[in-house]
mmCIF file of N, CA, C and O in Angstrom:
data_model
loop_
_atom_site.group_PDB
_atom_site.id
_atom_site.type_symbol
_atom_site.label_atom_id
_atom_site.label_comp_id
_atom_site.label_asym_id
_atom_site.label_seq_id
_atom_site.Cartn_x
_atom_site.Cartn_y
_atom_site.Cartn_z
ATOM 1 N N MET A 1 -1.207 -6.391 -2.065
ATOM 2 C CA MET A 1 0.212 -6.106 -2.019
ATOM 3 C C MET A 1 0.472 -4.617 -2.264
ATOM 4 O O MET A 1 1.336 -4.042 -1.627
ATOM 5 N N ASN A 2 -0.307 -4.018 -3.168
ATOM 6 C CA ASN A 2 -0.121 -2.590 -3.439
ATOM 7 C C ASN A 2 -0.389 -1.750 -2.193
ATOM 8 O O ASN A 2 0.341 -0.804 -1.909
ATOM 9 N N VAL A 3 -1.447 -2.090 -1.469
ATOM 10 C CA VAL A 3 -1.783 -1.351 -0.239
ATOM 11 C C VAL A 3 -0.661 -1.505 0.773
ATOM 12 O O VAL A 3 -0.235 -0.538 1.404
ATOM 13 N N HIS A 4 -0.173 -2.707 0.927
ATOM 14 C CA HIS A 4 0.909 -2.983 1.877
ATOM 15 C C HIS A 4 2.156 -2.183 1.519
ATOM 16 O O HIS A 4 2.754 -1.524 2.376
ATOM 17 N N ASP A 5 2.566 -2.232 0.255
ATOM 18 C CA ASP A 5 3.763 -1.511 -0.172
ATOM 19 C C ASP A 5 3.615 -0.005 0.013
ATOM 20 O O ASP A 5 4.521 0.658 0.511
ATOM 21 N N GLN A 6 2.461 0.537 -0.366
ATOM 22 C CA GLN A 6 2.243 1.973 -0.225
ATOM 23 C C GLN A 6 2.247 2.371 1.248
ATOM 24 O O GLN A 6 2.813 3.400 1.617
ATOM 25 N N SER A 7 1.654 1.570 2.108
ATOM 26 C CA SER A 7 1.618 1.866 3.545
ATOM 27 C C SER A 7 3.020 1.878 4.133
ATOM 28 O O SER A 7 3.364 2.750 4.933
ATOM 29 N N LYS A 8 3.851 0.911 3.736
ATOM 30 C CA LYS A 8 5.233 0.865 4.230
ATOM 31 C C LYS A 8 6.005 2.109 3.804
ATOM 32 O O LYS A 8 6.737 2.694 4.596
ATOM 33 N N ILE A 9 5.839 2.517 2.557
ATOM 34 C CA ILE A 9 6.555 3.697 2.053
ATOM 35 C C ILE A 9 6.089 4.954 2.779
ATOM 36 O O ILE A 9 6.909 5.786 3.187
ATOM 37 N N MET A 10 4.778 5.092 2.979
ATOM 38 C CA MET A 10 4.258 6.262 3.690
ATOM 39 C C MET A 10 4.782 6.293 5.121
ATOM 40 O O MET A 10 5.144 7.352 5.641
ATOM 41 N N ASN A 11 4.851 5.142 5.767
ATOM 42 C CA ASN A 11 5.364 5.077 7.122
ATOM 43 C C ASN A 11 6.849 5.447 7.167
ATOM 44 O O ASN A 11 7.285 6.163 8.067
ATOM 45 N N GLU A 12 7.616 4.996 6.186
ATOM 46 C CA GLU A 12 9.037 5.354 6.125
ATOM 47 C C GLU A 12 9.209 6.862 5.953
ATOM 48 O O GLU A 12 10.085 7.464 6.586
ATOM 49 N N LEU A 13 8.379 7.482 5.112
ATOM 50 C CA LEU A 13 8.460 8.932 4.926
ATOM 51 C C LEU A 13 8.169 9.674 6.225
ATOM 52 O O LEU A 13 8.847 10.645 6.563
ATOM 53 N N ILE A 14 7.176 9.211 6.974
ATOM 54 C CA ILE A 14 6.844 9.837 8.263
ATOM 55 C C ILE A 14 8.017 9.713 9.224
ATOM 56 O O ILE A 14 8.397 10.670 9.898
ATOM 57 N N ARG A 15 8.630 8.515 9.271
ATOM 58 C CA ARG A 15 9.770 8.307 10.176
ATOM 59 C C ARG A 15 10.970 9.166 9.775
ATOM 60 O O ARG A 15 11.783 9.516 10.618
ATOM 61 N N GLU A 16 11.076 9.522 8.484
ATOM 62 C CA GLU A 16 12.162 10.384 8.020
ATOM 63 C C GLU A 16 11.873 11.866 8.295
ATOM 64 O O GLU A 16 12.714 12.711 8.031
ATOM 65 N N GLY A 17 10.675 12.172 8.790
ATOM 66 C CA GLY A 17 10.351 13.543 9.138
ATOM 67 C C GLY A 17 9.387 14.236 8.197
ATOM 68 O O GLY A 17 9.043 15.398 8.414
ATOM 69 N N HIS A 18 8.950 13.563 7.156
ATOM 70 C CA HIS A 18 7.972 14.155 6.245
ATOM 71 C C HIS A 18 6.593 14.140 6.903
ATOM 72 O O HIS A 18 6.294 13.268 7.711
ATOM 73 N N VAL A 19 5.780 15.111 6.561
ATOM 74 C CA VAL A 19 4.421 15.179 7.097
ATOM 75 C C VAL A 19 3.450 14.713 6.014
ATOM 76 O O VAL A 19 3.495 15.195 4.884
ATOM 77 N N ILE A 20 2.600 13.777 6.357
ATOM 78 C CA ILE A 20 1.542 13.303 5.458
ATOM 79 C C ILE A 20 0.221 13.583 6.154
ATOM 80 O O ILE A 20 -0.058 13.041 7.211
ATOM 81 N N THR A 21 -0.576 14.458 5.550
ATOM 82 C CA THR A 21 -1.861 14.828 6.143
ATOM 83 C C THR A 21 -2.940 13.833 5.709
ATOM 84 O O THR A 21 -2.767 13.074 4.760
ATOM 85 N N ARG A 22 -4.065 13.873 6.404
ATOM 86 C CA ARG A 22 -5.201 13.025 6.030
ATOM 87 C C ARG A 22 -5.674 13.355 4.613
ATOM 88 O O ARG A 22 -6.053 12.469 3.864
ATOM 89 N N GLU A 23 -5.644 14.634 4.275
ATOM 90 C CA GLU A 23 -6.078 15.051 2.937
ATOM 91 C C GLU A 23 -5.168 14.470 1.857
ATOM 92 O O GLU A 23 -5.633 14.022 0.811
ATOM 93 N N GLN A 24 -3.866 14.476 2.110
ATOM 94 C CA GLN A 24 -2.924 13.909 1.149
ATOM 95 C C GLN A 24 -3.128 12.402 1.025
ATOM 96 O O GLN A 24 -3.157 11.862 -0.079
ATOM 97 N N ALA A 25 -3.265 11.739 2.157
ATOM 98 C CA ALA A 25 -3.450 10.287 2.142
ATOM 99 C C ALA A 25 -4.746 9.908 1.426
ATOM 100 O O ALA A 25 -4.800 8.897 0.724
ATOM 101 N N ALA A 26 -5.780 10.735 1.569
ATOM 102 C CA ALA A 26 -7.067 10.444 0.933
ATOM 103 C C ALA A 26 -6.986 10.518 -0.587
ATOM 104 O O ALA A 26 -7.797 9.900 -1.286
ATOM 105 N N CYS A 27 -6.019 11.262 -1.097
ATOM 106 C CA CYS A 27 -5.866 11.404 -2.554
ATOM 107 C C CYS A 27 -5.084 10.257 -3.182
ATOM 108 O O CYS A 27 -5.024 10.153 -4.402
ATOM 109 N N LEU A 28 -4.475 9.435 -2.376
ATOM 110 C CA LEU A 28 -3.656 8.337 -2.890
ATOM 111 C C LEU A 28 -4.493 7.069 -3.007
ATOM 112 O O LEU A 28 -5.256 6.734 -2.109
ATOM 113 N N ALA A 29 -4.346 6.378 -4.103
ATOM 114 C CA ALA A 29 -5.059 5.119 -4.305
ATOM 115 C C ALA A 29 -4.076 4.076 -4.838
ATOM 116 O O ALA A 29 -3.460 4.290 -5.884
ATOM 117 N N PRO A 30 -3.910 2.976 -4.140
ATOM 118 C CA PRO A 30 -2.968 1.942 -4.591
ATOM 119 C C PRO A 30 -3.559 1.030 -5.664
ATOM 120 O O PRO A 30 -2.911 0.098 -6.107
ATOM 121 N N TYR A 31 -4.777 1.300 -6.083
ATOM 122 C CA TYR A 31 -5.443 0.429 -7.040
ATOM 123 C C TYR A 31 -5.281 0.952 -8.452
ATOM 124 O O TYR A 31 -5.410 2.151 -8.693
ATOM 125 N N ARG A 32 -5.036 0.053 -9.376
ATOM 126 C CA ARG A 32 -4.894 0.431 -10.782
ATOM 127 C C ARG A 32 -6.236 0.901 -11.315
ATOM 128 O O ARG A 32 -7.275 0.301 -11.041
ATOM 129 N N LYS A 33 -6.200 1.966 -12.112
ATOM 130 C CA LYS A 33 -7.428 2.510 -12.678
ATOM 131 C C LYS A 33 -7.403 2.510 -14.197
ATOM 132 O O LYS A 33 -8.413 2.740 -14.828
ATOM 133 N N ALA A 34 -6.246 2.298 -14.786
ATOM 134 C CA ALA A 34 -6.127 2.338 -16.242
ATOM 135 C C ALA A 34 -5.352 1.112 -16.717
ATOM 136 O O ALA A 34 -4.593 0.499 -15.961
ATOM 137 N N ASN A 35 -5.565 0.778 -17.969
ATOM 138 C CA ASN A 35 -4.861 -0.350 -18.588
ATOM 139 C C ASN A 35 -5.053 -1.646 -17.814
ATOM 140 O O ASN A 35 -4.126 -2.425 -17.637
ATOM 141 N N ILE A 36 -6.247 -1.869 -17.327
ATOM 142 C CA ILE A 36 -6.541 -3.076 -16.569
ATOM 143 C C ILE A 36 -6.937 -4.193 -17.536
ATOM 144 O O ILE A 36 -7.791 -4.001 -18.395
ATOM 145 N N ASN A 37 -6.312 -5.325 -17.388
ATOM 146 C CA ASN A 37 -6.604 -6.490 -18.209
ATOM 147 C C ASN A 37 -7.595 -7.358 -17.432
ATOM 148 O O ASN A 37 -7.216 -8.318 -16.768
ATOM 149 N N ARG A 38 -8.875 -7.017 -17.515
ATOM 150 C CA ARG A 38 -9.900 -7.665 -16.683
ATOM 151 C C ARG A 38 -9.978 -9.167 -16.885
ATOM 152 O O ARG A 38 -10.260 -9.914 -15.957
ATOM 153 N N PHE A 39 -9.804 -9.622 -18.101
ATOM 154 C CA PHE A 39 -9.982 -11.047 -18.381
ATOM 155 C C PHE A 39 -8.677 -11.720 -18.780
ATOM 156 O O PHE A 39 -8.678 -12.795 -19.358
ATOM 157 N N GLY A 40 -7.573 -11.091 -18.457
ATOM 158 C CA GLY A 40 -6.268 -11.627 -18.830
ATOM 159 C C GLY A 40 -5.833 -12.775 -17.934
ATOM 160 O O GLY A 40 -6.476 -13.116 -16.950
ATOM 161 N N ALA A 41 -4.734 -13.371 -18.293
ATOM 162 C CA ALA A 41 -4.160 -14.467 -17.510
ATOM 163 C C ALA A 41 -3.190 -13.878 -16.486
ATOM 164 O O ALA A 41 -2.332 -13.067 -16.826
ATOM 165 N N TYR A 42 -3.347 -14.267 -15.262
ATOM 166 C CA TYR A 42 -2.480 -13.799 -14.200
ATOM 167 C C TYR A 42 -1.845 -14.998 -13.526
ATOM 168 O O TYR A 42 -2.507 -15.999 -13.250
ATOM 169 N N PHE A 43 -0.555 -14.893 -13.249
ATOM 170 C CA PHE A 43 0.161 -15.971 -12.576
ATOM 171 C C PHE A 43 0.025 -15.801 -11.070
ATOM 172 O O PHE A 43 0.339 -14.746 -10.530
ATOM 173 N N LEU A 44 -0.473 -16.808 -10.409
ATOM 174 C CA LEU A 44 -0.571 -16.809 -8.954
ATOM 175 C C LEU A 44 0.299 -17.937 -8.421
ATOM 176 O O LEU A 44 0.092 -19.099 -8.754
ATOM 177 N N ASP A 45 1.263 -17.593 -7.617
ATOM 178 C CA ASP A 45 2.141 -18.590 -7.013
ATOM 179 C C ASP A 45 1.496 -19.037 -5.702
ATOM 180 O O ASP A 45 1.656 -18.398 -4.667
ATOM 181 N N GLU A 46 0.774 -20.121 -5.757
ATOM 182 C CA GLU A 46 0.044 -20.598 -4.576
ATOM 183 C C GLU A 46 0.956 -21.178 -3.508
ATOM 184 O O GLU A 46 0.528 -21.411 -2.377
ATOM 185 N N LEU A 47 2.207 -21.407 -3.846
ATOM 186 C CA LEU A 47 3.161 -21.934 -2.870
ATOM 187 C C LEU A 47 3.940 -20.821 -2.157
ATOM 188 O O LEU A 47 4.633 -21.080 -1.189
ATOM 189 N N ARG A 48 3.795 -19.588 -2.651
ATOM 190 C CA ARG A 48 4.495 -18.457 -2.054
ATOM 191 C C ARG A 48 3.934 -18.178 -0.668
ATOM 192 O O ARG A 48 2.724 -18.121 -0.465
ATOM 193 N N LYS A 49 4.829 -18.015 0.289
ATOM 194 C CA LYS A 49 4.420 -17.723 1.654
ATOM 195 C C LYS A 49 3.907 -16.283 1.739
ATOM 196 O O LYS A 49 4.504 -15.368 1.187
ATOM 197 N N SER A 50 2.790 -16.079 2.409
ATOM 198 C CA SER A 50 2.227 -14.736 2.529
ATOM 199 C C SER A 50 3.056 -13.889 3.490
ATOM 200 O O SER A 50 3.733 -14.404 4.380
ATOM 201 N N ILE A 51 2.974 -12.577 3.306
ATOM 202 C CA ILE A 51 3.731 -11.655 4.143
ATOM 203 C C ILE A 51 2.995 -11.396 5.454
ATOM 204 O O ILE A 51 1.783 -11.579 5.543
ATOM 205 N N ASN A 52 3.736 -10.985 6.459
ATOM 206 C CA ASN A 52 3.129 -10.564 7.720
ATOM 207 C C ASN A 52 2.745 -9.103 7.580
ATOM 208 O O ASN A 52 3.570 -8.272 7.214
ATOM 209 N N ILE A 53 1.505 -8.777 7.875
ATOM 210 C CA ILE A 53 1.009 -7.416 7.707
ATOM 211 C C ILE A 53 0.855 -6.754 9.071
ATOM 212 O O ILE A 53 0.264 -7.324 9.984
ATOM 213 N N ASP A 54 1.411 -5.549 9.186
ATOM 214 C CA ASP A 54 1.274 -4.760 10.402
ATOM 215 C C ASP A 54 0.077 -3.822 10.214
ATOM 216 O O ASP A 54 0.168 -2.819 9.512
ATOM 217 N N TYR A 55 -1.048 -4.168 10.797
ATOM 218 C CA TYR A 55 -2.268 -3.380 10.628
ATOM 219 C C TYR A 55 -2.253 -2.091 11.436
ATOM 220 O O TYR A 55 -3.143 -1.266 11.290
ATOM 221 N N GLN A 56 -1.243 -1.891 12.279
ATOM 222 C CA GLN A 56 -1.143 -0.682 13.087
ATOM 223 C C GLN A 56 -0.153 0.324 12.508
ATOM 224 O O GLN A 56 0.166 1.326 13.142
ATOM 225 N N LEU A 57 0.320 0.091 11.294
ATOM 226 C CA LEU A 57 1.318 0.950 10.650
ATOM 227 C C LEU A 57 0.737 2.344 10.417
ATOM 228 O O LEU A 57 -0.343 2.487 9.844
ATOM 229 N N GLU A 58 1.445 3.379 10.883
ATOM 230 C CA GLU A 58 1.002 4.766 10.717
ATOM 231 C C GLU A 58 1.219 5.194 9.270
ATOM 232 O O GLU A 58 2.315 5.046 8.729
ATOM 233 N N VAL A 59 0.183 5.727 8.623
ATOM 234 C CA VAL A 59 0.311 6.237 7.257
ATOM 235 C C VAL A 59 -0.050 7.722 7.178
ATOM 236 O O VAL A 59 0.028 8.324 6.124
ATOM 237 N N VAL A 60 -0.451 8.295 8.303
ATOM 238 C CA VAL A 60 -0.744 9.722 8.417
ATOM 239 C C VAL A 60 0.064 10.239 9.597
ATOM 240 O O VAL A 60 0.164 9.570 10.635
ATOM 241 N N SER A 61 0.658 11.407 9.458
ATOM 242 C CA SER A 61 1.468 11.970 10.526
ATOM 243 C C SER A 61 0.646 12.133 11.804
ATOM 244 O O SER A 61 -0.534 12.514 11.734
ATOM 245 N N PRO A 62 1.220 11.851 12.967
ATOM 246 C CA PRO A 62 0.473 11.902 14.225
ATOM 247 C C PRO A 62 -0.198 13.235 14.532
ATOM 248 O O PRO A 62 -1.248 13.262 15.138
ATOM 249 N N CYS A 63 0.364 14.344 14.091
ATOM 250 C CA CYS A 63 -0.207 15.659 14.400
ATOM 251 C C CYS A 63 -1.372 16.008 13.486
ATOM 252 O O CYS A 63 -1.990 17.046 13.631
ATOM 253 N N ASN A 64 -1.709 15.143 12.533
ATOM 254 C CA ASN A 64 -2.796 15.452 11.584
ATOM 255 C C ASN A 64 -3.963 14.560 11.824
ATOM 256 O O ASN A 64 -4.301 13.610 11.526
#
């Protein structure tokens, strides 16, 4: 979900006219690196419908 959300936001920024280079995109990580509760309890809603993912979503500006 983090990857999906970050990709959508990056695509919206590109459509608004912002430039995102490959170097900038390479520095972004949607994965948590700190304060991770490795053995904690997590709620998973198994009845929740999954989202449709657009695998062709642009996350780097076309000129880069």
